[in-house]
Coordinates of C-alpha atoms in Angstrom, one line a residue:
X122 CA -80.0 318.4 17.4
X123 CA -82.0 315.8 19.3
X124 CA -80.3 313.6 21.8
X125 CA -81.3 310.0 21.0
X126 CA -83.3 308.2 23.8
X127 CA -82.1 306.5 26.2
X128 CA -83.8 302.9 26.6
X129 CA -84.5 302.6 30.6
X130 CA -83.0 300.1 32.5
X131 CA -83.8 296.7 32.2
X132 CA -86.4 294.6 34.4
X133 CA -83.7 293.0 35.5
X134 CA -80.9 296.4 35.9
X135 CA -83.2 297.9 38.4
X136 CA -84.0 294.9 40.7
X137 CA -80.6 294.8 40.7
X138 CA -79.9 298.0 41.8
X139 CA -82.7 298.1 44.6
X140 CA -81.2 295.2 45.8
X141 CA -77.9 296.3 46.0
X142 CA -78.8 299.7 48.4
X143 CA -81.9 297.1 50.3
X144 CA -78.8 295.1 51.3
X145 CA -76.3 297.8 52.1
X146 CA -78.8 299.6 53.9
X147 CA -79.5 296.7 56.1
X148 CA -75.7 295.9 56.6
X149 CA -75.0 298.8 57.2
X150 CA -78.0 299.7 60.0
X151 CA -77.2 295.8 61.6
X152 CA -73.6 297.7 61.6
X153 CA -74.7 300.6 63.2
X154 CA -76.7 298.7 65.6
X155 CA -74.4 296.7 66.6
X156 CA -72.3 299.3 67.3
X157 CA -73.9 301.3 69.6
X158 CA -75.4 298.3 71.4
X159 CA -71.6 296.9 71.2
X160 CA -70.4 300.1 73.1
X161 CA -73.3 300.4 75.5
X162 CA -72.1 296.5 76.3
X163 CA -68.7 297.2 76.7
X164 CA -69.3 300.4 79.4
X165 CA -72.0 298.4 81.2
X166 CA -69.0 295.7 81.4
X167 CA -66.3 298.2 82.5
X168 CA -68.9 299.4 85.1
X169 CA -69.5 295.6 86.4
X170 CA -65.6 295.0 86.4
X171 CA -64.4 298.1 88.7
X172 CA -67.8 297.6 90.7
X173 CA -66.4 294.0 91.5
X174 CA -62.9 295.3 91.9
X175 CA -63.8 298.4 94.3
X176 CA -66.2 295.8 96.3
X177 CA -63.3 293.6 96.8
X178 CA -60.8 296.1 97.9
X179 CA -63.4 297.7 100.2
X180 CA -64.1 294.3 101.9
X181 CA -60.6 292.9 102.2
X182 CA -59.7 292.9 106.0
X183 CA -56.2 293.6 105.6
X184 CA -57.6 296.9 103.8
X185 CA -59.1 297.9 107.6
X186 CA -56.0 296.7 109.5
X187 CA -53.9 299.2 106.8
X188 CA -56.2 302.2 107.4
X189 CA -55.7 301.4 111.6
X190 CA -52.2 302.2 110.8
X191 CA -50.1 305.2 111.1
X192 CA -49.1 305.0 107.9
X193 CA -51.8 303.6 105.2
X194 CA -49.9 304.3 101.9
X195 CA -46.9 301.7 103.1
X196 CA -49.0 298.7 102.7
X197 CA -51.9 299.9 100.7
X198 CA -50.1 300.9 97.3
X199 CA -48.1 297.8 97.0
X200 CA -52.1 296.1 97.7
X201 CA -54.1 298.4 95.1
X202 CA -51.0 298.1 92.3
X203 CA -51.5 294.0 92.6
X204 CA -55.6 294.1 92.6
X205 CA -55.3 296.5 89.3
X206 CA -52.7 294.8 87.6
X207 CA -54.8 291.4 87.8
X208 CA -57.8 292.7 87.0
X209 CA -57.0 294.8 84.3
X210 CA -58.5 298.2 85.2
X211 CA -56.5 301.4 85.2
X212 CA -56.6 302.3 88.6
X213 CA -57.8 301.5 92.4
X214 CA -57.3 304.8 94.8
X215 CA -57.9 304.1 98.6
X216 CA -58.6 307.6 100.3
X217 CA -59.7 308.5 103.9
X218 CA -62.9 310.4 104.4
X219 CA -61.1 313.4 103.5
X220 CA -60.7 312.5 99.6
X221 CA -57.0 312.7 100.8
X222 CA -55.5 309.6 98.4
X223 CA -53.4 307.0 100.1
X224 CA -53.2 304.7 96.9
X225 CA -52.5 306.0 93.0
X226 CA -50.7 304.6 90.1
X227 CA -49.2 307.6 89.7
X228 CA -46.8 307.3 93.0
X229 CA -46.7 311.5 92.7
X230 CA -50.4 311.6 93.2
X231 CA -50.6 310.1 96.6
X232 CA -51.2 312.6 99.7
X233 CA -53.3 314.8 97.1
X234 CA -57.0 315.5 96.9
X235 CA -59.4 312.9 95.0
X236 CA -60.9 313.9 91.8
X237 CA -64.3 313.2 91.9
X238 CA -67.8 312.8 94.0
X239 CA -67.9 311.3 97.1
X240 CA -70.9 312.1 99.0
X241 CA -72.9 309.5 98.3
X242 CA -69.9 306.9 99.1
X243 CA -70.2 309.1 102.6
X244 CA -73.7 308.3 103.4
X245 CA -73.1 304.5 102.4
X246 CA -73.8 304.2 99.1
X247 CA -72.0 303.0 96.4
X248 CA -72.1 304.6 93.0
X249 CA -71.1 304.7 89.7
X250 CA -70.0 307.5 87.3
X251 CA -68.2 309.1 84.3
X252 CA -65.3 311.6 85.4
X253 CA -62.2 313.1 84.2
X254 CA -59.5 312.9 86.4
X255 CA -55.6 312.9 86.7
X256 CA -55.4 309.7 84.2
X257 CA -58.1 311.2 81.7
X258 CA -62.0 310.4 81.4
X259 CA -62.6 307.0 83.2
X260 CA -65.8 304.6 84.2
X261 CA -65.7 305.2 88.2
X262 CA -67.2 303.0 91.3
X263 CA -67.1 304.6 94.5
X264 CA -68.0 302.8 97.5
X265 CA -67.3 303.0 101.1
X266 CA -64.8 301.2 103.6
X267 CA -66.3 300.1 106.7
X268 CA -65.1 298.9 110.2
X269 CA -67.3 297.9 112.7
X270 CA -70.4 299.8 111.1
X271 CA -68.1 303.0 110.8
X272 CA -67.0 304.5 107.1
X273 CA -63.5 304.9 107.5
X274 CA -62.1 305.4 104.2
X275 CA -63.0 305.4 100.9
X276 CA -62.3 302.9 97.5
X277 CA -62.6 304.5 94.0
X278 CA -61.6 302.1 91.3
X279 CA -61.7 302.7 87.4
X280 CA -61.3 302.3 83.8
X281 CA -60.3 305.0 81.2
X282 CA -62.6 305.8 78.6
X283 CA -59.7 305.4 76.0
X284 CA -59.7 302.1 77.0
X285 CA -63.2 300.5 76.6
X286 CA -62.9 302.7 73.1
X287 CA -60.6 300.9 72.2
X288 CA -61.6 297.9 73.1
X289 CA -65.6 298.7 70.9
X290 CA -62.4 299.8 67.9
X291 CA -61.5 296.2 68.1
X292 CA -64.8 294.6 67.9
X293 CA -65.7 297.2 65.0
X294 CA -63.1 296.0 62.9
X295 CA -64.5 292.5 63.0
X296 CA -67.8 293.7 62.9
X297 CA -67.1 295.7 59.5
X298 CA -65.2 292.5 58.6
X299 CA -68.1 290.7 58.8
X300 CA -70.7 293.4 57.7
X301 CA -68.3 293.9 54.0
X302 CA -68.2 289.8 53.6
X303 CA -72.2 290.0 54.2
X304 CA -72.2 292.7 51.6
X305 CA -70.4 291.4 49.3
X306 CA -72.4 288.0 49.6
X307 CA -75.2 289.7 49.3
X308 CA -74.2 291.5 45.8
X309 CA -72.9 288.1 44.4
X310 CA -76.4 286.0 45.2
X311 CA -78.5 289.0 43.7
X312 CA -76.2 289.5 40.6
X313 CA -76.8 285.7 40.0
X314 CA -80.9 285.6 40.3
X315 CA -81.2 288.9 38.5
X316 CA -78.4 287.4 35.9
X317 CA -81.0 284.6 35.8
X318 CA -83.6 287.2 35.7
X319 CA -82.1 289.1 33.0
X320 CA -82.0 285.9 30.4
X321 CA -85.3 284.3 31.6
X322 CA -87.1 288.3 30.6
X323 CA -84.7 288.9 27.6
X324 CA -83.6 292.3 29.1
X325 CA -87.1 293.6 28.8
X326 CA -88.0 296.5 31.4
X327 CA -91.1 296.8 32.7
X328 CA -93.1 298.9 31.2
X329 CA -92.2 296.8 28.0
X330 CA -93.0 293.6 30.1
X331 CA -96.5 295.5 30.3
X332 CA -97.0 296.0 27.0
X333 CA -95.8 292.7 26.0
X334 CA -98.6 291.1 28.3
X335 CA -101.2 293.5 27.1
X336 CA -100.2 292.5 23.6
X337 CA -100.3 288.9 24.3
X338 CA -104.2 289.0 25.9
X339 CA -105.6 290.8 23.3
X340 CA -103.8 288.4 20.5
X341 CA -105.5 285.4 22.8
X342 CA -108.7 286.6 22.1
X343 CA -108.6 287.8 18.8
X344 CA -106.9 284.9 17.0
X345 CA -110.1 282.9 15.7
X346 CA -107.4 279.5 16.1
X347 CA -107.5 277.7 18.9
X348 CA -104.1 277.9 20.8
X349 CA -103.3 275.8 23.3
X350 CA -100.3 275.4 25.7
X351 CA -98.9 272.8 27.8
X352 CA -96.6 272.2 30.0
X353 CA -94.0 269.6 31.0
X354 CA -96.2 267.5 32.9
X355 CA -99.0 267.9 30.1
X356 CA -101.2 270.3 32.4
X357 CA -102.8 273.4 30.5
X358 CA -100.8 276.2 31.4
X359 CA -102.8 278.5 28.7
X360 CA -106.2 278.2 26.6
X361 CA -107.7 281.3 24.8
X362 CA -111.1 281.6 23.8
X363 CA -111.3 279.5 20.4
X364 CA -109.3 276.6 21.9
X365 CA -112.3 276.2 24.8
X366 CA -115.1 276.3 22.1
X367 CA -113.3 273.8 19.6
X368 CA -112.4 271.5 22.4
X369 CA -116.2 271.7 23.8
X370 CA -115.0 273.6 26.7
X371 CA -117.7 275.7 28.7
X372 CA -116.5 279.4 29.8
X373 CA -117.1 278.2 32.9
X374 CA -114.9 275.1 33.2
X375 CA -112.0 275.5 34.9
X376 CA -108.8 274.3 32.2
X377 CA -105.9 275.8 32.9
X378 CA -103.7 273.4 36.0
X379 CA -105.6 270.4 34.5
X380 CA -104.2 267.5 32.8
X381 CA -105.3 266.7 29.0
X382 CA -106.4 263.1 30.4
X383 CA -109.0 265.2 32.3
X384 CA -110.8 266.8 29.4
X385 CA -112.7 264.0 28.4
X386 CA -112.2 264.2 24.9
X387 CA -112.1 261.5 22.1
X388 CA -108.7 258.7 22.3
X389 CA -107.2 259.6 18.9
X390 CA -107.0 263.8 20.2
X391 CA -106.0 263.2 23.2
X392 CA -103.1 260.8 22.1
X393 CA -102.2 263.4 19.8
X394 CA -102.2 266.3 22.3
X395 CA -100.3 264.0 24.5
X396 CA -97.2 263.0 21.6
X397 CA -93.8 264.5 22.5
X398 CA -92.9 264.8 18.7
X399 CA -94.7 267.0 15.8
X400 CA -98.0 266.6 14.8
X401 CA -98.7 268.5 11.5
X402 CA -102.1 269.0 10.2
X403 CA -103.7 266.1 11.7
X404 CA -107.3 265.5 11.5
X405 CA -109.7 265.0 14.5
X406 CA -113.4 264.7 15.1
X407 CA -114.9 265.7 18.6
X408 CA -118.4 265.5 19.3
X409 CA -119.7 268.6 17.4
X410 CA -116.6 269.2 14.9
X411 CA -114.1 268.4 13.0
X412 CA -110.7 270.2 13.6
X413 CA -107.0 270.0 12.4
X414 CA -104.4 269.6 15.1
X415 CA -100.9 270.9 14.8
X416 CA -98.5 270.6 17.9
X417 CA -94.9 271.6 18.5
X418 CA -92.7 270.8 21.3
X419 CA -91.1 273.4 23.2
X420 CA -87.1 273.1 23.3
X421 CA -85.2 275.0 26.6
X422 CA -86.2 276.2 29.6
X423 CA -86.7 274.3 32.6
X424 CA -89.4 272.3 31.5
X425 CA -90.3 270.7 28.1
X426 CA -94.2 271.5 26.7
X427 CA -96.2 271.7 23.9
X428 CA -97.9 274.2 21.7
X429 CA -101.0 273.3 20.3
X430 CA -103.0 274.9 17.1
X431 CA -106.3 274.0 16.1
X432 CA -108.3 275.1 13.1
X433 CA -112.2 274.0 12.8
X434 CA -112.4 272.0 9.6
X435 CA -116.0 271.0 10.1
X436 CA -117.7 273.7 7.1
X437 CA -114.8 272.3 5.0
X438 CA -115.0 268.9 5.4
X439 CA -118.7 269.5 4.7
X440 CA -118.1 271.2 1.7
X441 CA -115.5 268.9 0.6
X442 CA -119.0 266.7 0.8
X443 CA -120.7 268.5 -0.9
X444 CA -117.5 269.0 -3.5
X445 CA -117.4 265.4 -3.9
X446 CA -121.1 264.6 -4.5
X447 CA -121.1 267.4 -7.0
X448 CA -118.9 265.2 -8.5
X449 CA -120.3 262.1 -9.0
X450 CA -123.6 264.3 -10.0
X451 CA -121.4 265.6 -13.0
X452 CA -120.4 261.9 -14.0
X453 CA -123.9 260.6 -13.2
X454 CA -125.6 263.5 -15.8
X455 CA -122.7 262.2 -18.0
X456 CA -123.0 258.9 -18.0
X457 CA -126.6 259.2 -18.7
X458 CA -126.1 262.0 -21.4
X459 CA -124.5 258.7 -23.2
X460 CA -127.2 256.9 -22.5
X461 CA -129.5 259.0 -24.1
X462 CA -127.4 259.5 -27.2
X463 CA -127.4 256.1 -27.6
X464 CA -131.4 255.7 -27.1
X465 CA -131.7 259.2 -29.3
X466 CA -130.0 257.0 -32.3
X467 CA -132.0 254.0 -31.8
X468 CA -135.3 256.0 -32.4
X469 CA -133.5 258.3 -35.2
X470 CA -132.5 254.8 -36.6
X471 CA -136.1 253.4 -36.3
X472 CA -137.5 256.1 -38.0
X473 CA -134.8 256.1 -41.0
X474 CA -136.1 252.2 -41.3
X475 CA -139.4 253.0 -41.4
X476 CA -140.3 251.4 -38.3
X477 CA -142.4 255.1 -36.8
X478 CA -144.9 252.7 -34.6
X479 CA -142.0 251.2 -33.3
X480 CA -139.9 253.9 -32.8
X481 CA -142.4 255.9 -31.1
X482 CA -143.5 252.9 -28.2
X483 CA -139.5 252.6 -27.5
X484 CA -139.4 256.6 -27.0
X485 CA -142.7 256.7 -24.5
X486 CA -141.8 253.7 -22.9
X487 CA -138.6 255.7 -21.9
X488 CA -140.0 259.0 -21.2
X489 CA -143.2 257.0 -18.8
X490 CA -140.3 255.2 -16.7
X491 CA -138.5 257.5 -16.0
X492 CA -141.0 260.1 -15.1
X493 CA -142.8 257.6 -13.2
X494 CA -139.6 257.3 -11.2
X495 CA -139.5 260.7 -10.7
X496 CA -142.7 261.7 -9.5
X497 CA -142.4 258.8 -7.2
X498 CA -139.5 260.5 -5.5
X499 CA -141.1 264.3 -5.6
X500 CA -144.2 263.1 -4.3
X501 CA -142.8 260.9 -1.2
X502 CA -140.1 263.2 -0.3
X503 CA -141.4 267.1 -0.9
X504 CA -137.7 268.4 0.9
X505 CA -136.0 269.5 -2.1
X506 CA -132.7 269.1 -0.7
X507 CA -133.5 265.1 -0.1
X508 CA -135.4 265.4 -3.2
X509 CA -132.8 266.2 -5.2
X510 CA -129.8 263.8 -3.8
X511 CA -131.8 260.7 -3.9
X512 CA -132.4 261.1 -7.0
X513 CA -128.7 262.0 -7.6
X514 CA -127.4 259.5 -5.8
X515 CA -129.7 257.0 -7.5
X516 CA -127.9 258.0 -10.8
X517 CA -124.8 257.4 -9.4
X518 CA -125.8 253.7 -8.2
X519 CA -127.5 253.1 -11.5
X520 CA -123.7 253.6 -13.0
X521 CA -122.4 251.4 -10.3
X522 CA -124.7 248.1 -11.2
X523 CA -126.8 248.8 -7.9
X524 CA -130.3 249.8 -7.5
X525 CA -131.4 252.4 -5.1
X526 CA -134.3 251.6 -3.8
X527 CA -136.7 254.1 -2.1
X528 CA -138.8 252.1 0.6
X529 CA -142.8 252.6 0.5
X530 CA -143.5 253.8 3.9
X531 CA -141.5 257.0 2.8
X532 CA -143.3 260.2 3.5
X533 CA -141.6 263.4 4.1
X534 CA -144.6 266.5 3.7
X535 CA -143.9 269.8 2.5
X536 CA -142.9 272.1 6.1
X537 CA -142.5 268.7 8.3
X538 CA -138.8 269.7 8.9
X539 CA -138.1 272.8 11.0
X540 CA -136.0 275.7 9.5
X541 CA -133.3 274.6 12.8
X542 CA -132.4 271.9 11.1
X543 CA -130.0 272.9 8.9
X544 CA -130.0 271.0 5.2
X545 CA -126.1 270.6 4.9
X546 CA -126.4 268.1 8.0
X547 CA -129.0 266.5 6.3
X548 CA -126.7 266.0 3.1
X549 CA -124.3 264.9 5.2
X550 CA -125.7 262.0 7.4
X551 CA -128.1 260.8 3.9
X552 CA -125.1 261.2 1.3
X553 CA -122.4 259.0 3.5
X554 CA -125.4 256.6 4.5
X555 CA -126.1 256.4 1.2
X556 CA -122.1 256.2 -0.1
X557 CA -121.3 253.5 2.2
X558 CA -124.1 251.1 1.6
X559 CA -123.6 251.3 -2.5
X560 CA -120.0 250.7 -2.1
X561 CA -120.9 247.3 0.2
X562 CA -123.8 246.3 -2.6
X563 CA -121.5 246.7 -5.1
X564 CA -119.1 244.7 -3.3
X565 CA -121.8 241.7 -1.5
X566 CA -121.7 237.8 -2.4
X567 CA -125.0 238.2 -4.8
X568 CA -122.2 240.7 -7.4
X569 CA -123.9 243.0 -9.2
X570 CA -125.9 241.9 -12.6
X571 CA -125.2 244.4 -14.3
X572 CA -126.6 248.4 -14.9
X573 CA -130.0 249.7 -13.1
X574 CA -133.2 250.7 -16.1
X575 CA -132.8 253.9 -14.5
X576 CA -130.5 256.5 -12.9
X577 CA -133.9 257.6 -10.8
X578 CA -134.9 255.7 -7.0
X579 CA -137.0 253.2 -7.6
X580 CA -140.1 251.9 -5.4
X581 CA -140.0 249.1 -3.4
X582 CA -138.3 246.1 -5.5
X583 CA -141.4 243.9 -5.4
X584 CA -143.7 246.6 -6.8
X585 CA -141.1 248.0 -9.4
X586 CA -140.4 244.3 -10.8
X587 CA -136.5 244.2 -9.2
X588 CA -135.1 241.0 -9.5
X589 CA -134.4 239.8 -6.2
X590 CA -130.8 238.6 -6.4
X591 CA -129.6 242.1 -7.6
X592 CA -127.5 244.7 -5.8
X593 CA -129.6 246.8 -4.2
X594 CA -129.3 249.7 -1.6
X595 CA -133.1 250.5 0.1
X596 CA -134.0 254.0 1.2
X597 CA -136.3 254.7 4.2
X598 CA -137.3 258.3 5.0
X599 CA -139.9 259.7 7.2
X600 CA -141.2 262.2 9.3
X601 CA -143.4 262.5 11.9
X602 CA -144.7 264.9 14.4
X603 CA -141.4 264.1 16.5
X604 CA -139.0 263.2 14.6
X605 CA -137.2 262.6 11.4
X606 CA -136.2 259.1 10.9
X607 CA -133.7 258.2 7.9
X608 CA -132.6 254.4 7.4
X609 CA -130.6 252.6 4.5
X610 CA -130.2 249.6 4.3
X611 CA -127.9 247.1 1.6
X612 CA -127.6 244.1 0.5
X613 CA -124.0 243.8 1.0
X614 CA -121.9 241.7 3.7
X615 CA -123.2 243.2 6.7
X616 CA -121.0 244.2 9.8
X617 CA -120.0 241.8 12.8
X618 CA -121.4 242.6 15.8
X619 CA -118.3 243.2 17.3
X620 CA -117.8 245.9 14.3
X621 CA -121.2 247.7 15.3
X622 CA -119.0 250.8 17.6
X623 CA -115.0 250.9 16.1
X624 CA -117.6 251.6 12.2
X625 CA -118.0 255.0 13.6
X626 CA -114.7 255.7 14.9
X627 CA -112.5 257.8 12.3
X628 CA -110.2 255.9 10.1
X629 CA -112.4 252.5 10.1
X630 CA -113.0 250.9 6.6
X631 CA -113.0 248.5 4.7
X632 CA -111.3 250.0 1.5
X633 CA -107.6 251.4 3.1
X634 CA -105.7 254.0 4.3
X635 CA -107.3 257.2 3.8
X636 CA -111.0 256.1 4.4
X637 CA -113.0 256.0 6.9
X638 CA -114.2 259.6 7.7
X639 CA -118.0 259.4 6.4
X640 CA -120.0 257.5 9.4
X641 CA -117.7 259.6 11.4
X642 CA -119.2 262.4 9.7
X643 CA -122.7 261.2 10.5
X644 CA -122.4 260.1 13.8
X645 CA -121.0 264.1 14.1
X646 CA -124.1 265.3 12.4
X647 CA -126.5 263.6 14.5
X648 CA -125.5 264.2 17.4
X649 CA -124.8 268.3 16.9
X650 CA -128.9 267.9 16.3
X651 CA -129.3 265.7 19.5
X652 CA -130.1 262.7 17.2
X653 CA -128.8 259.0 17.4
X654 CA -127.6 256.6 14.7
X655 CA -128.1 253.1 15.0
X656 CA -126.8 249.9 13.2
X657 CA -128.1 246.3 12.8
X658 CA -128.8 243.8 10.5
X659 CA -130.8 244.6 6.8
X660 CA -133.9 242.6 6.2
X661 CA -131.8 241.5 3.3
X662 CA -128.6 240.5 4.9
X663 CA -126.6 243.4 4.7
X664 CA -126.2 246.2 7.1
X665 CA -128.9 248.7 7.9
X666 CA -128.3 252.3 9.4
X667 CA -130.9 253.9 11.5
X668 CA -131.0 257.9 12.2
X669 CA -133.2 259.1 14.2
X670 CA -133.2 263.2 14.4
X671 CA -135.7 264.8 16.9
X672 CA -137.7 267.8 15.1
X673 CA -137.3 270.7 17.7
X674 CA -140.0 273.8 16.9
X675 CA -140.6 274.1 13.3
X676 CA -141.7 278.0 13.8
X677 CA -137.9 278.4 14.0
X678 CA -137.0 281.4 12.3
X679 CA -134.8 280.7 9.7
X680 CA -132.1 283.4 10.0
X681 CA -132.2 281.2 13.9
X682 CA -130.7 278.2 12.0
X683 CA -128.4 280.3 10.1
X684 CA -126.9 282.0 13.0
X685 CA -126.6 277.7 14.0
X686 CA -125.0 276.8 11.5
X687 CA -122.4 279.8 11.7
X688 CA -121.8 279.0 15.5
X689 CA -120.7 275.0 14.8
X690 CA -118.6 276.3 12.4
X691 CA -117.3 279.1 13.4

């Protein structure tokens, strides 16, 4: 039977064990060092104490006088005992030069030979030694007694090793108590720190944390959504590659540690990132992209932060615009089919009435007008996408009683536009400008005077016989060697100078909430292609928007254009 694998100890547990062992080793080392140094210091103190006592006795005049008497012990024994008791040492032994004792703590030892070395003292030196005498091992000092330059005796003062050891043991008890307190305090502090570490690491061990970090890094680079993490001070704590791309931050731009305000993002996007409340699927524009922003505050921990996800909505927004255009085309075709059916019924009725010649004239006139208008657009604009867009928008405008006019100086030759200029951006720019112009013209001060005669674009109104007071949108599409000019003017109420900058901001609209994205997309598409958008007053009193797009290398391969489009919408 296989035994279950035991889970490795958590990182916090490993650190706790290591720290406890380290603290114990440090405390034990300090205790041993203190004990050794304390023992040496105690011995040094004892030696100094007995040295002072011995020298004091040897220099005493009363001792020299007592030595001259016939019985020195009678005077020196009481004196030596007083010195021993006052200094707290073990013994004070005074002897003659033949090492015969005159004093001793044990009176029965008086008259016996001193146990120890005296040769150095007889030569006039004072020395210290550890020797085992009648009282056991002791630290003693031997010094000569001089009388007139002559050595007349010796003094030995000492303290037993047992007494020194007892003093060290007393110090060791206090040292052990301090070491135990330090160990307990260090253990408690280590436990508190590691409990906090365990809470932050969720009980994971080092291998699990390393694996989690590897997965974390791999996930950040694999996720195609932008991920942005802000700390409590709204500084960037983490950003992945997709987030850098969506926010327009280059790979060399140092983003981590900077605040959101320092990124030079559009004001609405900056406000969304700095908001303390959650944001769900908010649409925001950067210079080149349409992104969907979701934010969620982080609750708990020492500091509150925010997690932000970013999704690229540029391609989806362009497809939505194209779908709206297709719906408009469908409605226009349905209306044209209804009009064609009415005209066909008219022709049939004229034939049934026997008025064949009038029926032929009516049908021919309708066909000639439609063909002339179609030929005008196709002849001036040989770019098929723009030509189809103009014809479709003309049909839509006609349904709303607005005449879509193609200016006489419009001309785009076949091959004038390089493959690097994305057709989707052309549709976005011209389609949104025409839609806004048709809205403005249909609501203009002059009003609409009924539907136009055809669903196609017509030449200049004066050349085509368009009534001057009719709601009208004039489109200019002109390409030369340097740039493509797209200009759309209407007969609406116009836009005041104070709103000239606000019209390109997302959400600005005269039609209520939920609108105001078209012009923002126009400016974004123009900026993406290195162009500009200008707004001024048109010749018919309404607004006039002029877009200028530089025409780069016309020999660029279509594959390069496709790659660029993918890069923009990735």
